[in-house]
PDB file of C-alpha atoms in Angstrom:
ATOM      1  CA  GLN A  49       4.478  -2.241 -17.402  1.00 64.00           C
ATOM      2  CA  ARG A  50       7.360  -1.405 -15.007  1.00 69.00           C
ATOM      3  CA  GLN A  51       4.870   0.349 -12.717  1.00 65.00           C
ATOM      4  CA  GLY A  52       2.490  -2.694 -12.537  1.00 67.00           C
ATOM      5  CA  LEU A  53      -0.119  -1.206 -14.876  1.00 68.00           C
ATOM      6  CA  ALA A  54       0.123  -3.757 -17.621  1.00 70.00           C
ATOM      7  CA  ALA A  55      -3.415  -5.024 -16.975  1.00 66.00           C
ATOM      8  CA  LEU A  56      -4.755  -1.635 -17.830  1.00 68.00           C
ATOM      9  CA  ALA A  57      -2.997  -1.552 -21.007  1.00 68.00           C
ATOM     10  CA  ALA A  58      -4.133  -4.857 -22.295  1.00 69.00           C
ATOM     11  CA  PRO A  59      -6.398  -4.890 -25.429  1.00 71.00           C
ATOM     12  CA  GLY A  60     -10.084  -4.781 -24.897  1.00 69.00           C
ATOM     13  CA  ASP A  61     -13.048  -2.370 -24.784  1.00 66.00           C
ATOM     14  CA  ALA A  62     -13.497   0.564 -22.445  1.00 63.00           C
ATOM     15  CA  GLU A  63     -15.598  -1.328 -19.908  1.00 66.00           C
ATOM     16  CA  GLN A  64     -13.018  -3.866 -19.593  1.00 71.00           C
ATOM     17  CA  VAL A  65     -10.606  -1.266 -18.444  1.00 70.00           C
ATOM     18  CA  ALA A  66     -12.779  -0.286 -15.540  1.00 70.00           C
ATOM     19  CA  SER A  67     -13.107  -3.972 -14.315  1.00 74.00           C
ATOM     20  CA  ARG A  68      -9.533  -4.698 -14.769  1.00 75.00           C
ATOM     21  CA  TRP A  69      -8.574  -1.452 -12.923  1.00 75.00           C
ATOM     22  CA  SER A  70     -10.964  -2.477  -9.969  1.00 76.00           C
ATOM     23  CA  GLU A  71      -9.193  -5.998  -9.971  1.00 78.00           C
ATOM     24  CA  GLU A  72      -5.775  -4.525  -9.884  1.00 76.00           C
ATOM     25  CA  TRP A  73      -6.795  -2.108  -7.149  1.00 76.00           C
ATOM     26  CA  GLN A  74      -8.294  -4.752  -4.955  1.00 77.00           C
ATOM     27  CA  GLY A  75      -5.290  -7.108  -5.474  1.00 76.00           C
ATOM     28  CA  ARG A  76      -3.121  -4.407  -3.779  1.00 73.00           C
ATOM     29  CA  TRP A  77      -5.289  -4.255  -0.704  1.00 72.00           C
ATOM     30  CA  PRO A  78      -3.925  -5.714   2.521  1.00 68.00           C
ATOM     31  CA  SER A  79      -4.752  -9.379   3.060  1.00 67.00           C
ATOM     32  CA  SER A  80      -8.437  -9.967   4.066  1.00 57.00           C
ATOM     33  CA  ARG A  81      -7.157 -11.660   7.242  1.00 56.00           C
ATOM     34  CA  ARG A  82      -6.356  -8.113   8.376  1.00 56.00           C
ATOM     35  CA  GLU A  83      -9.009  -5.879   9.836  1.00 58.00           C
ATOM     36  CA  GLY A  84      -9.976  -2.896   7.605  1.00 59.00           C
ATOM     37  CA  THR A  85     -10.706  -4.288   4.111  1.00 71.00           C
ATOM     38  CA  GLY A  86     -14.518  -4.493   4.912  1.00 79.00           C
ATOM     39  CA  PRO A  87     -15.063  -0.703   4.379  1.00 82.00           C
ATOM     40  CA  LEU A  88     -13.068  -0.841   1.225  1.00 83.00           C
ATOM     41  CA  GLU A  89     -15.259  -3.737  -0.154  1.00 84.00           C
ATOM     42  CA  VAL A  90     -18.352  -1.795   0.664  1.00 86.00           C
ATOM     43  CA  PHE A  91     -16.977   1.274  -1.062  1.00 88.00           C
ATOM     44  CA  SER A  92     -15.984  -0.707  -4.098  1.00 86.00           C
ATOM     45  CA  ARG A  93     -19.442  -2.341  -4.257  1.00 88.00           C
ATOM     46  CA  GLU A  94     -21.051   1.049  -3.917  1.00 89.00           C
ATOM     47  CA  LEU A  95     -19.081   2.644  -6.704  1.00 87.00           C
ATOM     48  CA  SER A  96     -19.736  -0.346  -9.087  1.00 86.00           C
ATOM     49  CA  ALA A  97     -23.552  -0.168  -8.208  1.00 89.00           C
ATOM     50  CA  HIS A  98     -23.442   3.651  -8.961  1.00 88.00           C
ATOM     51  CA  LEU A  99     -21.657   3.080 -12.306  1.00 85.00           C
ATOM     52  CA  ALA A 100     -24.163   0.381 -13.404  1.00 86.00           C
ATOM     53  CA  ALA A 101     -27.045   2.628 -12.390  1.00 89.00           C
ATOM     54  CA  PHE A 102     -25.506   5.640 -14.134  1.00 85.00           C
ATOM     55  CA  ARG A 103     -25.157   3.760 -17.368  1.00 84.00           C
ATOM     56  CA  ASN A 104     -28.629   2.621 -17.487  1.00 88.00           C
ATOM     57  CA  ALA A 105     -30.204   5.996 -16.269  1.00 88.00           C
ATOM     58  CA  SER A 106     -31.960   8.510 -18.391  1.00 89.00           C
ATOM     59  CA  PRO A 107     -29.887  11.839 -18.972  1.00 84.00           C
ATOM     60  CA  ASP A 108     -32.264  13.812 -16.971  1.00 87.00           C
ATOM     61  CA  THR A 109     -31.558  11.731 -13.853  1.00 90.00           C
ATOM     62  CA  ALA A 110     -27.681  11.784 -14.197  1.00 84.00           C
ATOM     63  CA  TRP A 111     -27.183  14.763 -12.081  1.00 84.00           C
ATOM     64  CA  GLY A 112     -29.340  13.513  -9.264  1.00 90.00           C
ATOM     65  CA  LEU A 113     -27.505  10.226  -9.077  1.00 90.00           C
ATOM     66  CA  ARG A 114     -24.102  12.104  -9.034  1.00 89.00           C
ATOM     67  CA  HIS A 115     -25.615  14.396  -6.308  1.00 91.00           C
ATOM     68  CA  GLN A 116     -26.735  11.271  -4.139  1.00 93.00           C
ATOM     69  CA  LEU A 117     -23.404   9.557  -4.520  1.00 92.00           C
ATOM     70  CA  ARG A 118     -21.548  12.810  -3.593  1.00 94.00           C
ATOM     71  CA  ASP A 119     -23.779  13.133  -0.481  1.00 94.00           C
ATOM     72  CA  ARG A 120     -23.127   9.508   0.660  1.00 93.00           C
ATOM     73  CA  LEU A 121     -19.313   9.906   0.043  1.00 93.00           C
ATOM     74  CA  ARG A 122     -19.221  13.040   1.920  1.00 94.00           C
ATOM     75  CA  LEU A 123     -21.221  11.679   4.898  1.00 93.00           C
ATOM     76  CA  ARG A 124     -19.019   8.465   5.038  1.00 91.00           C
ATOM     77  CA  PHE A 125     -15.821  10.722   4.723  1.00 92.00           C
ATOM     78  CA  HIS A 126     -16.692  12.446   7.929  1.00 91.00           C
ATOM     79  CA  GLN A 127     -17.634   9.191   9.680  1.00 89.00           C
ATOM     80  CA  ARG A 128     -14.416   7.461   8.777  1.00 82.00           C
ATOM     81  CA  LEU A 129     -11.686   9.944   9.560  1.00 83.00           C
ATOM     82  CA  LEU A 130      -8.245   8.519  10.346  1.00 82.00           C
ATOM     83  CA  GLN A 131      -9.202   5.237   8.519  1.00 81.00           C
ATOM     84  CA  PRO A 132      -7.499   4.037   5.205  1.00 80.00           C
ATOM     85  CA  LEU A 133     -10.758   4.134   3.567  1.00 85.00           C
ATOM     86  CA  THR A 134     -10.751   8.073   3.969  1.00 89.00           C
ATOM     87  CA  VAL A 135      -8.106   8.535   1.283  1.00 88.00           C
ATOM     88  CA  PHE A 136     -10.186   6.783  -1.278  1.00 88.00           C
ATOM     89  CA  LEU A 137     -13.378   8.694  -0.268  1.00 91.00           C
ATOM     90  CA  TYR A 138     -11.490  12.019  -0.686  1.00 92.00           C
ATOM     91  CA  LEU A 139     -10.175  11.025  -4.044  1.00 90.00           C
ATOM     92  CA  ALA A 140     -13.670  10.061  -5.131  1.00 90.00           C
ATOM     93  CA  LEU A 141     -15.068  13.416  -4.014  1.00 93.00           C
ATOM     94  CA  VAL A 142     -12.327  15.243  -5.841  1.00 93.00           C
ATOM     95  CA  LEU A 143     -13.048  13.219  -8.969  1.00 88.00           C
ATOM     96  CA  LEU A 144     -16.720  14.172  -8.879  1.00 89.00           C
ATOM     97  CA  ASP A 145     -15.575  17.811  -8.318  1.00 92.00           C
ATOM     98  CA  LEU A 146     -13.260  17.761 -11.339  1.00 91.00           C
ATOM     99  CA  GLU A 147     -15.915  16.059 -13.384  1.00 86.00           C
ATOM    100  CA  ARG A 148     -18.412  18.967 -12.645  1.00 87.00           C
ATOM    101  CA  LEU A 149     -15.660  21.503 -13.253  1.00 91.00           C
ATOM    102  CA  ARG A 150     -14.960  19.917 -16.701  1.00 89.00           C
ATOM    103  CA  GLY A 151     -18.712  20.025 -17.623  1.00 85.00           C
ATOM    104  CA  ASP A 152     -19.006  23.557 -16.503  1.00 88.00           C
ATOM    105  CA  LEU A 153     -15.843  24.625 -18.530  1.00 90.00           C
ATOM    106  CA  LEU A 154     -17.273  22.728 -21.481  1.00 88.00           C
ATOM    107  CA  ARG A 155     -20.777  24.400 -21.217  1.00 87.00           C
ATOM    108  CA  ARG A 156     -19.075  27.753 -21.015  1.00 88.00           C
ATOM    109  CA  CYS A 157     -16.955  27.135 -24.210  1.00 87.00           C
ATOM    110  CA  ILE A 158     -19.958  25.797 -26.144  1.00 87.00           C
ATOM    111  CA  PHE A 159     -22.488  28.323 -25.236  1.00 84.00           C
ATOM    112  CA  SER A 160     -20.552  31.591 -24.692  1.00 80.00           C
ATOM    113  CA  PRO A 161     -21.520  34.067 -27.330  1.00 73.00           C
ATOM    114  CA  GLY A 162     -18.549  35.043 -29.605  1.00 66.00           C
ATOM    115  CA  PHE A 163     -16.221  32.315 -28.601  1.00 60.00           C
ATOM    116  CA  GLN A 164     -13.870  31.448 -31.405  1.00 59.00           C
ATOM    117  CA  VAL A 165     -10.898  29.047 -31.371  1.00 55.00           C
ATOM    118  CA  GLU A 166      -7.530  29.580 -33.092  1.00 55.00           C
ATOM    119  CA  SER A 167      -5.880  26.972 -35.093  1.00 50.00           C
ATOM    120  CA  HIS A 168      -3.904  25.806 -32.195  1.00 53.00           C
ATOM    121  CA  GLY A 169      -7.000  25.323 -29.998  1.00 52.00           C
ATOM    122  CA  GLY A 170      -6.703  28.339 -27.720  1.00 52.00           C
ATOM    123  CA  PRO A 171      -9.233  31.286 -27.483  1.00 52.00           C
ATOM    124  CA  LEU A 172      -8.666  34.355 -29.535  1.00 50.00           C
ATOM    125  CA  ARG A 173      -7.294  37.469 -27.777  1.00 49.00           C
ATOM    126  CA  GLY A 174     -10.344  39.382 -26.191  1.00 49.00           C
ATOM    127  CA  GLN A 175     -12.709  36.343 -26.521  1.00 50.00           C
ATOM    128  CA  ALA A 176     -14.254  34.279 -23.720  1.00 50.00           C
ATOM    129  CA  PRO A 177     -12.135  31.349 -22.358  1.00 48.00           C
TER     130      PRO A 177
END
């Protein structure tokens, strides 16, 4: 609460957390009278549209949707260097990379032959990580 994140900790379902986060984030933008919030609004709408499409997409199209989003973000990142939006584009690209890394690590743990887990949750010595 001291850090201004009380809205995120309010009771509610998981989908409300995303909308509350978005509202809090937009509330911290510079006033709309200043130039520069237009690109942030477009970026916010694009991410919201992607999340809505991703929730309704079939599993076999999920990777394609993420790949398309990454390509659009990467292009805009290179077009908008030295603008405030660049920071958020970069963070979104990092998030997509971390998400892909997490998925790859999970697949490796699940599908590696001979993988066993000790009681504390780490791999046994001599086993695949």
